[in-house]
Short mmCIF file of C-alpha atoms in Angstrom, two decimals:
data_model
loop_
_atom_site.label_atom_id
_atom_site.label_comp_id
_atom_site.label_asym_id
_atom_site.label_seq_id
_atom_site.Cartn_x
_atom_site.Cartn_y
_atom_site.Cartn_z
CA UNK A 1 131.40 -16.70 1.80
CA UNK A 2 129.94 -16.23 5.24
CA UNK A 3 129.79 -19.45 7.39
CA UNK A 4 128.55 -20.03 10.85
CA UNK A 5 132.08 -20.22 11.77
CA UNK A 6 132.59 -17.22 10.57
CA UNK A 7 129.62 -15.29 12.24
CA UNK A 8 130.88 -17.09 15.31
CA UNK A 9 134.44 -15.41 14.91
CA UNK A 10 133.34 -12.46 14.60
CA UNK A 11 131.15 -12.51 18.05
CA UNK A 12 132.38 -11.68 21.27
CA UNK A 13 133.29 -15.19 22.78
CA UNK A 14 131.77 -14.05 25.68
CA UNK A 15 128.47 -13.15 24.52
CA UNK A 16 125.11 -14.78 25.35
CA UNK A 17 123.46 -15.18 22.29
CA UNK A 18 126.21 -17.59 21.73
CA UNK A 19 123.60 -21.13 22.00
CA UNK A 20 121.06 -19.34 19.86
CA UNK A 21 123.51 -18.98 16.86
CA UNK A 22 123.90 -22.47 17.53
CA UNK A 23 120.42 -23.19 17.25
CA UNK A 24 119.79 -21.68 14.53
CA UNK A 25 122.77 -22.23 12.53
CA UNK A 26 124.01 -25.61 13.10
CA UNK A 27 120.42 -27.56 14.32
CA UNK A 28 118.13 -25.22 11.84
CA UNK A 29 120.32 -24.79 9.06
CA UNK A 30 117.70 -25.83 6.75
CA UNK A 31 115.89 -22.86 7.49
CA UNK A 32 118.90 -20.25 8.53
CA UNK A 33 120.66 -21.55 4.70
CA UNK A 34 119.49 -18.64 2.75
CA UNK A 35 120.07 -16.48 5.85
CA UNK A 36 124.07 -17.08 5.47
CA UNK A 37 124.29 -16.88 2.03
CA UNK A 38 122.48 -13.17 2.06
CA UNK A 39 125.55 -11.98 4.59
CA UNK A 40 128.25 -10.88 3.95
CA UNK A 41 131.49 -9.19 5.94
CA UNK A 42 130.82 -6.06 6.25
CA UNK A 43 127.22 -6.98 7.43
CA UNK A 44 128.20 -8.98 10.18
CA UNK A 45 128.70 -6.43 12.95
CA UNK A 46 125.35 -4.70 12.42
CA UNK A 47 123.93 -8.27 12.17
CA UNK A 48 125.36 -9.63 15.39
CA UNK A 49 124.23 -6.28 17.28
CA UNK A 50 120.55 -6.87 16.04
CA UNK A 51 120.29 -10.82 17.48
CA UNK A 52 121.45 -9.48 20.87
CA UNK A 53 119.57 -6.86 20.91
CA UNK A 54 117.01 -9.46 20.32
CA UNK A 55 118.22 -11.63 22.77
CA UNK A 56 118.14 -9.40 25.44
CA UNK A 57 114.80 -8.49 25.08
CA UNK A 58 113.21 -12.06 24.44
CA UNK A 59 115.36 -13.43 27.25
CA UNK A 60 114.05 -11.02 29.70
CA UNK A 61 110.34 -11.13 28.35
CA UNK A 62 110.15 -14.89 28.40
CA UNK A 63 112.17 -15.24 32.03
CA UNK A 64 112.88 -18.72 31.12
CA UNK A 65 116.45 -21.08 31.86
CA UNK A 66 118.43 -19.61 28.38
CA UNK A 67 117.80 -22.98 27.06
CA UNK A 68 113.94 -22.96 26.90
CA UNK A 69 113.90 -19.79 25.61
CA UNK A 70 115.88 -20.82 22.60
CA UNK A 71 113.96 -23.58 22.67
CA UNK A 72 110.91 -21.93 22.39
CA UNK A 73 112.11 -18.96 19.69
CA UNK A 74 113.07 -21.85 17.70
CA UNK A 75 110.34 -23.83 17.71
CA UNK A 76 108.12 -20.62 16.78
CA UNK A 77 110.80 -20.57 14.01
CA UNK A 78 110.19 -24.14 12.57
CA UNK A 79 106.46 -24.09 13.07
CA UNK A 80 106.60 -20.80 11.13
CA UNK A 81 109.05 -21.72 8.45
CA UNK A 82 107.36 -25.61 8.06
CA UNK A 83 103.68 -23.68 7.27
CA UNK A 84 104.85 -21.32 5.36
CA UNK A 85 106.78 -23.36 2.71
CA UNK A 86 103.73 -26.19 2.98
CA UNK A 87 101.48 -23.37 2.16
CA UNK A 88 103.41 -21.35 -0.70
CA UNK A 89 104.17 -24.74 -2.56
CA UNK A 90 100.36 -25.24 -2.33
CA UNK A 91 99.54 -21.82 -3.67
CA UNK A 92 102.13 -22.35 -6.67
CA UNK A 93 99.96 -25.08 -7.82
CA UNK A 94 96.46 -23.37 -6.91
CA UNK A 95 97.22 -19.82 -7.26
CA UNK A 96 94.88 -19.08 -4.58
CA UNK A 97 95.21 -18.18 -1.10
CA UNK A 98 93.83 -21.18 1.42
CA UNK A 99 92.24 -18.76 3.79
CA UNK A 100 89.80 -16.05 2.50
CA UNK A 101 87.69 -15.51 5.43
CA UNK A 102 88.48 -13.13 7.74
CA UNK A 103 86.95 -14.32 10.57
CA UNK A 104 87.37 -17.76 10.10
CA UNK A 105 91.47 -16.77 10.52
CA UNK A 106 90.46 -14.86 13.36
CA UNK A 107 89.21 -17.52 15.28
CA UNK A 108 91.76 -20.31 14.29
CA UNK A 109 95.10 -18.29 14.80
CA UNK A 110 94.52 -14.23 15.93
CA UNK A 111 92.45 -15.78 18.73
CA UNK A 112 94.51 -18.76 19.24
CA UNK A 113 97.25 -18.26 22.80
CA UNK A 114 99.23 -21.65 21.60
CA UNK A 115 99.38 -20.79 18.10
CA UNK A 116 99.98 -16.97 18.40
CA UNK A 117 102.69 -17.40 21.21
CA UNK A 118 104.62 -20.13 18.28
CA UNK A 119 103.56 -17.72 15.37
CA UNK A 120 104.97 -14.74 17.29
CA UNK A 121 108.06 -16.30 18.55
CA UNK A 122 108.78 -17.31 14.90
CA UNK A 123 108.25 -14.33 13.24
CA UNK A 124 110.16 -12.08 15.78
CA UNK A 125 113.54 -14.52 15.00
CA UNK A 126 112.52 -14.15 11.36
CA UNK A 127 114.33 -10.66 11.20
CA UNK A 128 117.67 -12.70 12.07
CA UNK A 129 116.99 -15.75 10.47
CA UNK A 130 115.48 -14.87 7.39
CA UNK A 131 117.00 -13.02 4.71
CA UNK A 132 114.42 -10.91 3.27
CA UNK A 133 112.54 -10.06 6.58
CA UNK A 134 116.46 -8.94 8.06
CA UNK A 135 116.42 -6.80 5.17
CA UNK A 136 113.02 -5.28 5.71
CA UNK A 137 114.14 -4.31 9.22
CA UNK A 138 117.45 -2.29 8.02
CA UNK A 139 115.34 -0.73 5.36
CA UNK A 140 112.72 0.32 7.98
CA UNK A 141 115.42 1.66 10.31
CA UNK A 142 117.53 3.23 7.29
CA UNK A 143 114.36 4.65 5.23
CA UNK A 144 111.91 5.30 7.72
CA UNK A 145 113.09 5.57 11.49
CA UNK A 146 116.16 7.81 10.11
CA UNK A 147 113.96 10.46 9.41
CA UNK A 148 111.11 12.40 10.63
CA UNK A 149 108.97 14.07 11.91
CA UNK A 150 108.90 12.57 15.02
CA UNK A 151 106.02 12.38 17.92
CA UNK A 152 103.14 10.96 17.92
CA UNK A 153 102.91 7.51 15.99
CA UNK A 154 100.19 5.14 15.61
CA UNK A 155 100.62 1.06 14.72
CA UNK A 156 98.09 -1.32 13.53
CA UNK A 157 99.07 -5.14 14.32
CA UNK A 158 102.91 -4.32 16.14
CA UNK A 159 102.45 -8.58 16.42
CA UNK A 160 105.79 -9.09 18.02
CA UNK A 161 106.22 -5.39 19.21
CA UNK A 162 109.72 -5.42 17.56
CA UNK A 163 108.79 -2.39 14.95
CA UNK A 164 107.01 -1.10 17.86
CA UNK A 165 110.38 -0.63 20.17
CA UNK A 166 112.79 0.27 17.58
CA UNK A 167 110.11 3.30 16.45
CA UNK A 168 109.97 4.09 20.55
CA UNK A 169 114.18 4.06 20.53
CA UNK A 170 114.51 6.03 17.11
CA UNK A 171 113.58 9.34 18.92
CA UNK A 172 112.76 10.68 22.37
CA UNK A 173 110.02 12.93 20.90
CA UNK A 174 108.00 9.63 19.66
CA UNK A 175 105.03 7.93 21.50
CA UNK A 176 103.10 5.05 20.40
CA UNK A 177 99.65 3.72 20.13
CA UNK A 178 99.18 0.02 19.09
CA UNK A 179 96.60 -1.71 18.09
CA UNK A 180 95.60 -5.19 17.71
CA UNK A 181 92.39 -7.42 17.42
CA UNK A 182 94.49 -10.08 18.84
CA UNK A 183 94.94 -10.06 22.65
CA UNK A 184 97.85 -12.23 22.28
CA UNK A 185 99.65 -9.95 19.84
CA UNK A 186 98.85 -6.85 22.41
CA UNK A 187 100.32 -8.85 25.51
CA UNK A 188 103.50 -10.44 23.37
CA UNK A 189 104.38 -6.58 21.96
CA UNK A 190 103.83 -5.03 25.94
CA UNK A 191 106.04 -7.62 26.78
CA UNK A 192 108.88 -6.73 24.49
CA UNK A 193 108.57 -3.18 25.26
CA UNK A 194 108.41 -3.68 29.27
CA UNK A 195 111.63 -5.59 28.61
CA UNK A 196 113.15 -3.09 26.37
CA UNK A 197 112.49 -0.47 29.54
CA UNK A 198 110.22 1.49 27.91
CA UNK A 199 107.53 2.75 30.19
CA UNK A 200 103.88 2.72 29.74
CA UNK A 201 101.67 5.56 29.32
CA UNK A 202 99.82 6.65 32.91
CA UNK A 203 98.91 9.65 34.09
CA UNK A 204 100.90 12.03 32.69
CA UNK A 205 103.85 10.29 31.75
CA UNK A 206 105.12 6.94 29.55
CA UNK A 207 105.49 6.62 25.84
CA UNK A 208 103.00 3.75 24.59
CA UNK A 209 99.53 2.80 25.56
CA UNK A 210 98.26 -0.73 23.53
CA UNK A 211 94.79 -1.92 22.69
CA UNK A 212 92.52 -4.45 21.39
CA UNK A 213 90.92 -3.27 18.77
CA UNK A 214 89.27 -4.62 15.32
CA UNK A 215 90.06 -1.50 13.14
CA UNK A 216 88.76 -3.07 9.97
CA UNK A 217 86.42 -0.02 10.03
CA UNK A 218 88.37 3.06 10.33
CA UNK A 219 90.26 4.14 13.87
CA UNK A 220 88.55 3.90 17.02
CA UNK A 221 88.00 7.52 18.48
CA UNK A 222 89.54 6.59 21.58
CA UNK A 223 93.03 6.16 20.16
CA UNK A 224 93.02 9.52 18.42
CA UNK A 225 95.98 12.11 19.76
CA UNK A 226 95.71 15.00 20.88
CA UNK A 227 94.41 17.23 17.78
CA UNK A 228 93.24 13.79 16.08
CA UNK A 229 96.86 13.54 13.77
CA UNK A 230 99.62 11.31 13.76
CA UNK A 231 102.98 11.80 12.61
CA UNK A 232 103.85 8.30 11.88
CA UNK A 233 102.25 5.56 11.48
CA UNK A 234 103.35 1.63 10.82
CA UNK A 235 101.00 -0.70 9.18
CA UNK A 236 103.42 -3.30 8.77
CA UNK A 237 102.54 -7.40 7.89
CA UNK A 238 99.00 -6.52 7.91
CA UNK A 239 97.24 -5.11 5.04
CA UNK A 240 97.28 -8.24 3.19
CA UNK A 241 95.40 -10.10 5.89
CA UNK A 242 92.47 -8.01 5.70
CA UNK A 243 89.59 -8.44 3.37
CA UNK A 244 89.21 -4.85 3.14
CA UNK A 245 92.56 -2.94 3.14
CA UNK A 246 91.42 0.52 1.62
CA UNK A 247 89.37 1.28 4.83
CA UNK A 248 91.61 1.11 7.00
CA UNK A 249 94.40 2.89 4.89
CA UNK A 250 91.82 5.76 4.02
CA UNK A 251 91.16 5.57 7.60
CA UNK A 252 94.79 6.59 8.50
CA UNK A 253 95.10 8.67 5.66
CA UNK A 254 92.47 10.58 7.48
CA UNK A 255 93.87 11.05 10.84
CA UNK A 256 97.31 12.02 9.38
CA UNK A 257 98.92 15.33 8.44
CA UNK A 258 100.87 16.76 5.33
CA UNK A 259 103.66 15.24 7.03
CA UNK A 260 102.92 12.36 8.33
CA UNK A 261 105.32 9.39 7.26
CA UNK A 262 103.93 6.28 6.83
CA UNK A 263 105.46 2.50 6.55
CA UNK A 264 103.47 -0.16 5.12
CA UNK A 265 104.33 -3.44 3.92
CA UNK A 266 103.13 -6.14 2.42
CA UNK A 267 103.57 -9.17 0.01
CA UNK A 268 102.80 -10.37 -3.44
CA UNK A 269 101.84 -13.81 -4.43
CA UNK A 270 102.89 -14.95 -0.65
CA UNK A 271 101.16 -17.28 0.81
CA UNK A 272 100.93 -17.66 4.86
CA UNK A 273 98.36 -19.16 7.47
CA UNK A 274 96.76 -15.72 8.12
CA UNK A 275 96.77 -14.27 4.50
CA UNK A 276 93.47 -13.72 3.12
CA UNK A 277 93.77 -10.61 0.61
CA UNK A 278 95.81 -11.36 -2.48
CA UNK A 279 98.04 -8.75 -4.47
CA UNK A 280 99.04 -10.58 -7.87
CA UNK A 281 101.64 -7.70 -8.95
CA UNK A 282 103.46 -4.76 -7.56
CA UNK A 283 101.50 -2.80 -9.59
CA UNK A 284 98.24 -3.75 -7.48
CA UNK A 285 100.08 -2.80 -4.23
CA UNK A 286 101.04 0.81 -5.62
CA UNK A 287 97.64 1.50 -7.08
CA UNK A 288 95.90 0.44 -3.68
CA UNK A 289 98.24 3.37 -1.80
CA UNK A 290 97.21 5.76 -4.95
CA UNK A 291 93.91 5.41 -4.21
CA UNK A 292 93.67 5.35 -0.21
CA UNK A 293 95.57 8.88 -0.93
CA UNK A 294 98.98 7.63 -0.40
CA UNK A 295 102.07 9.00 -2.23
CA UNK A 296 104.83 6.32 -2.06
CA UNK A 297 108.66 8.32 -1.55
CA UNK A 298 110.36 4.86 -1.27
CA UNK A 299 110.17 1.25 -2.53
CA UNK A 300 111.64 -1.68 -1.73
CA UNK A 301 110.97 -4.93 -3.90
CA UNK A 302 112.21 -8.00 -2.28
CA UNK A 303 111.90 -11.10 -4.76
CA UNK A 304 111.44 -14.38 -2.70
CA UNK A 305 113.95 -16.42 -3.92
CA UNK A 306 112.12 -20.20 -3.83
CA UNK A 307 112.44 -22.54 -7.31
CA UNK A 308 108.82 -23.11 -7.08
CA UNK A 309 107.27 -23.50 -10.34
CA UNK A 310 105.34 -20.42 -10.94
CA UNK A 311 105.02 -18.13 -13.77
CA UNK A 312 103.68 -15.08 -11.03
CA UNK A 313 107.07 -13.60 -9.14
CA UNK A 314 106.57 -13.44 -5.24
CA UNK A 315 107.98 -10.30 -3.32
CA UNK A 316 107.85 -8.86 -0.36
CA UNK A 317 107.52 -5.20 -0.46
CA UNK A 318 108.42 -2.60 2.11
CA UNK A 319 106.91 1.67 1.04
CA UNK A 320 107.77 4.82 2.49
CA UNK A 321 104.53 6.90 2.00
CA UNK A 322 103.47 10.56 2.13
CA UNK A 323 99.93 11.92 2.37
CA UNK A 324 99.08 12.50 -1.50
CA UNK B 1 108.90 -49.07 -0.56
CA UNK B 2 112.35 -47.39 -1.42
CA UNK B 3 111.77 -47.80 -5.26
CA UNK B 4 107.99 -46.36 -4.63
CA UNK B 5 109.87 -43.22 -2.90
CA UNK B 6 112.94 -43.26 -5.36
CA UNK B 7 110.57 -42.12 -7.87
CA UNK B 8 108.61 -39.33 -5.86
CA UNK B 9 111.91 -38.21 -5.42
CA UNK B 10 112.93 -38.14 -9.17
CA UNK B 11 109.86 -36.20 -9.94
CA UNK B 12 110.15 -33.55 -7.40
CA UNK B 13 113.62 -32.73 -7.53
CA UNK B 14 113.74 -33.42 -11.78
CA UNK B 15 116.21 -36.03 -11.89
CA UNK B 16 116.36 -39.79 -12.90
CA UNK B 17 115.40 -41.98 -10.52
CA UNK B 18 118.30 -44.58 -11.09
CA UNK B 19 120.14 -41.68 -10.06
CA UNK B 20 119.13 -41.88 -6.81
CA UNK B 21 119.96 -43.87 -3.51
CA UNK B 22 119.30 -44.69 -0.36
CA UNK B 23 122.15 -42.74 0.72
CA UNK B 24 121.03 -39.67 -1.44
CA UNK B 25 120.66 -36.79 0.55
CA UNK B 26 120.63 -32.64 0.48
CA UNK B 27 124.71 -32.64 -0.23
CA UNK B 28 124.22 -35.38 -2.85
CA UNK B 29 121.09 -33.99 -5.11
CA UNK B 30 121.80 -30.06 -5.97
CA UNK B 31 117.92 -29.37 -6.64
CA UNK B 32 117.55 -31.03 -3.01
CA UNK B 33 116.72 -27.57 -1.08
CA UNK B 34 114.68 -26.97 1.65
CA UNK B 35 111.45 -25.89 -0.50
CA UNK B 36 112.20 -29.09 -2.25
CA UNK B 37 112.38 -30.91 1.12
CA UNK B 38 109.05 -29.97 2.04
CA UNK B 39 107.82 -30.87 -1.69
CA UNK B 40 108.82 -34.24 -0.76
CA UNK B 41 107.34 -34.42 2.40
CA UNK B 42 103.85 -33.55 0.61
CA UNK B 43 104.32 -35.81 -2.05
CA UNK B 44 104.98 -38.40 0.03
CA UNK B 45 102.30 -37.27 3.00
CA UNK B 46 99.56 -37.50 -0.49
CA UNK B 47 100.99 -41.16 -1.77
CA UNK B 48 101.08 -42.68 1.50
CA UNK B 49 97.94 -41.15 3.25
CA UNK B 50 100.72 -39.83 6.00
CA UNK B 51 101.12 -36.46 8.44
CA UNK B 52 104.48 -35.82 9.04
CA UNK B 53 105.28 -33.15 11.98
CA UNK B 54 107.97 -30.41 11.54
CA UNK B 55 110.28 -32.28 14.05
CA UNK B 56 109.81 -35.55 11.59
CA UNK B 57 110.40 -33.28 8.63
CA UNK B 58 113.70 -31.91 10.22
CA UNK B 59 114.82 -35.58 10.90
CA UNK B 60 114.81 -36.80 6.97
CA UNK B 61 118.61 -36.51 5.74
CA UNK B 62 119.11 -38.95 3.28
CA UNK B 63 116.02 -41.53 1.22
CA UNK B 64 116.60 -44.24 3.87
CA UNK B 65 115.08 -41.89 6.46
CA UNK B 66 112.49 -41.07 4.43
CA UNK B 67 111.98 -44.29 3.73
CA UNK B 68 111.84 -45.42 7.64
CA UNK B 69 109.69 -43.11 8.61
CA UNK B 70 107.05 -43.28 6.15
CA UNK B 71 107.30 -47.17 7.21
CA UNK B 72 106.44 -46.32 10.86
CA UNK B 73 103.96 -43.65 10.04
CA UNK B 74 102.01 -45.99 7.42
CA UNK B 75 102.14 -48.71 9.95
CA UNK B 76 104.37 -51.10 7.57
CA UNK B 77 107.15 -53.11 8.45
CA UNK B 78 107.89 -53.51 4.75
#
């Protein structure tokens, strides 16, 4: 069994994400619990490579004494992980979501700079602090980055910007459009991709241009490529905070090719602060791609593993989808 | 108060309450789990007419913290 001793073993004793394993694993254990108990050995080298990898981007982004920055990744953490669990214990008993305006989450978190800066902070250190989003990120790099074709991708909500940079550093060939209706979710993801090196798109050069934009309605025109297709496009964490998730999938569907390869995920019977569309099986999810004219190639079906007492299961899914 | 939150306790973690103490905690009570934690905290933040803040939540190891700091939020010595 993997303990925090162990990780820390197996971690260069000189490295500097040293105080946030610390942080997370001895003063958050309540929240980094089911984190260890998903590792195991042969895990732990890719693991430790993605929290510095982390790190060193948040570090640099936030330009903050190490402390405060773990401070303040943590504290996104705890704020994320407290509402979370408040609201899926509330939904076990309801079976409905809280939220189910769109614009009323808009204004209360999207448009929010406190909220969004601890929502973002939280959900960035979810991919090394909680088990099933961790998982989500190998399978995107694994499934989706891992193959191509590469070049021009489009991504609705990057949030954090983490998918964002790992599609940017899975090929040379690839450049990026992201878009956001949040302006804090635009500024946090150019933040992690300044940090990460990657240059912005000017005149004639750069690899990623971001932009507000409410896309609930189909693509803006602006953001189109040249010849109006994408290759690849990530719609990751966001179709299940939408009222309306066909139009915007149709929309995409529209303005890619034969090839295009897209990643989409979303959840089922989860509950969070910003969720406002409800899937109540896996079987919803897959008919919603059939019918936006999207072929799913891959599947992953992550169970969230809470004793809550609810006859619905909850999962998190992750698809690999083709143009029908 | 501690018999009052004793018996929260046995209801949201399915045990007896005379098998609980003030000294039961997360290592003592095997259904006591972090989505269990923050059962408590509701059932307790409903009973007592109470907020408690993530920092609180993170502070409440054992019943006897629970109970002291539902005493200081509801404003009762007892």
């Amino acid at each position: 069994m993997i303990t925090y001793e162990s990780i820390l073993e197996r971690a260069p004793k000189d490295a500097d994400y040293l105080p946030l394993l610390e942080a997370l694993y001895v003063r958050k254990r309540w929240i980094t619990e089911p984190m260890l108990r998903s590792l195991d050995e042969p895990m732990l080298d890719e693991y430790l490579a993605e929290v510095a990898s982390i790190w060193r981007v948040v570090k640099k982004m936030k330009n903050l004494p190490p402390e405060q920055a773990i401070e303040q990744l943590v504290g996104g953490l705890v704020f994320d992980s407290d509402s979370f669990l408040r609201l899926q214990i509330q939904f076990a008993k309801s079976g409905e979501l809280k939220s189910k305006d769109f614009d009323a989450v808009n204004a209360a978190v999207y448009s929010s700079a406190e909220k969004m800066a601890h929502y973002l902070d939280g959900l960035l250190l979810t991919y090394i602090a909680w088990p099933n989003h961790y998982r989500l990120l190998r399978y995107y790099k694994e499934k989706y980055l891992a193959h191509g074709p590469y070049g021009h991708c489009l991504e609705i909500g990057p949030g954090h910007g983490w998918l964002a940079l790992n599609q940017l550093l899975a090929s040379p060939s690839n450049t990026l459009r992201g878009l956001d209706i949040s302006p804090h979710s635009i500024a946090y993801t150019r933040g992690v991709l300044e940090s990460a090196g990657i240059p912005a798109m000017v005149s004639g050069g750069g690899r990623y241009t971001l932009e507000i934009a409410d896309c609930r309605k189909g693509l803006p025109s602006s953001t189109l490529p040249p010849g109006g297709k994408f290759d690849r496009v990530v719609i990751a964490e966001v179709i299940e905070h939408l009222d309306d998730p066909d139009t915007i999938l149709e929309s995409t569907v529209e303005h890619g090719h034969a090839e295009t390869l897209y990643f989409i995920t979303t959840t089922v019977n989860i509950e969070a602060i910003d969720h406002i569309y409800l899937f109540r099986s896996l079987q919803e999810v897959r008919d919603m791609m059939a019918r936006c004219g999207l072929r799913i190639v891959d599947e992953l079906d992550m169970p969230l593993q809470m004793k809550l007492k609810m006859e619905a299961e909850m999962f998190e899914v992750a698809l690999v989808c083709k143009k029908k | 108060m501690i018999e009052q939150i004793k018996q929260i306790a046995s209801d949201v973690f399915g045990v007896s309450a005379a098998s609980l103490s003030e000294s039961s905690s997360p290592e003592s009570v095997e259904a006591w789990d972090s989505v269990q934690h923050l059962s408590l905290v509701m059932a307790l933040e409903e009973r007592f007419n109470v907020q408690f803040a993530p920092e609180d939540v993170e502070k409440l190891r054992t019943l006897a913290d629970v109970a002291a700091m539902v005493r200081t939020k509801a404003g009762t010595g007892r």
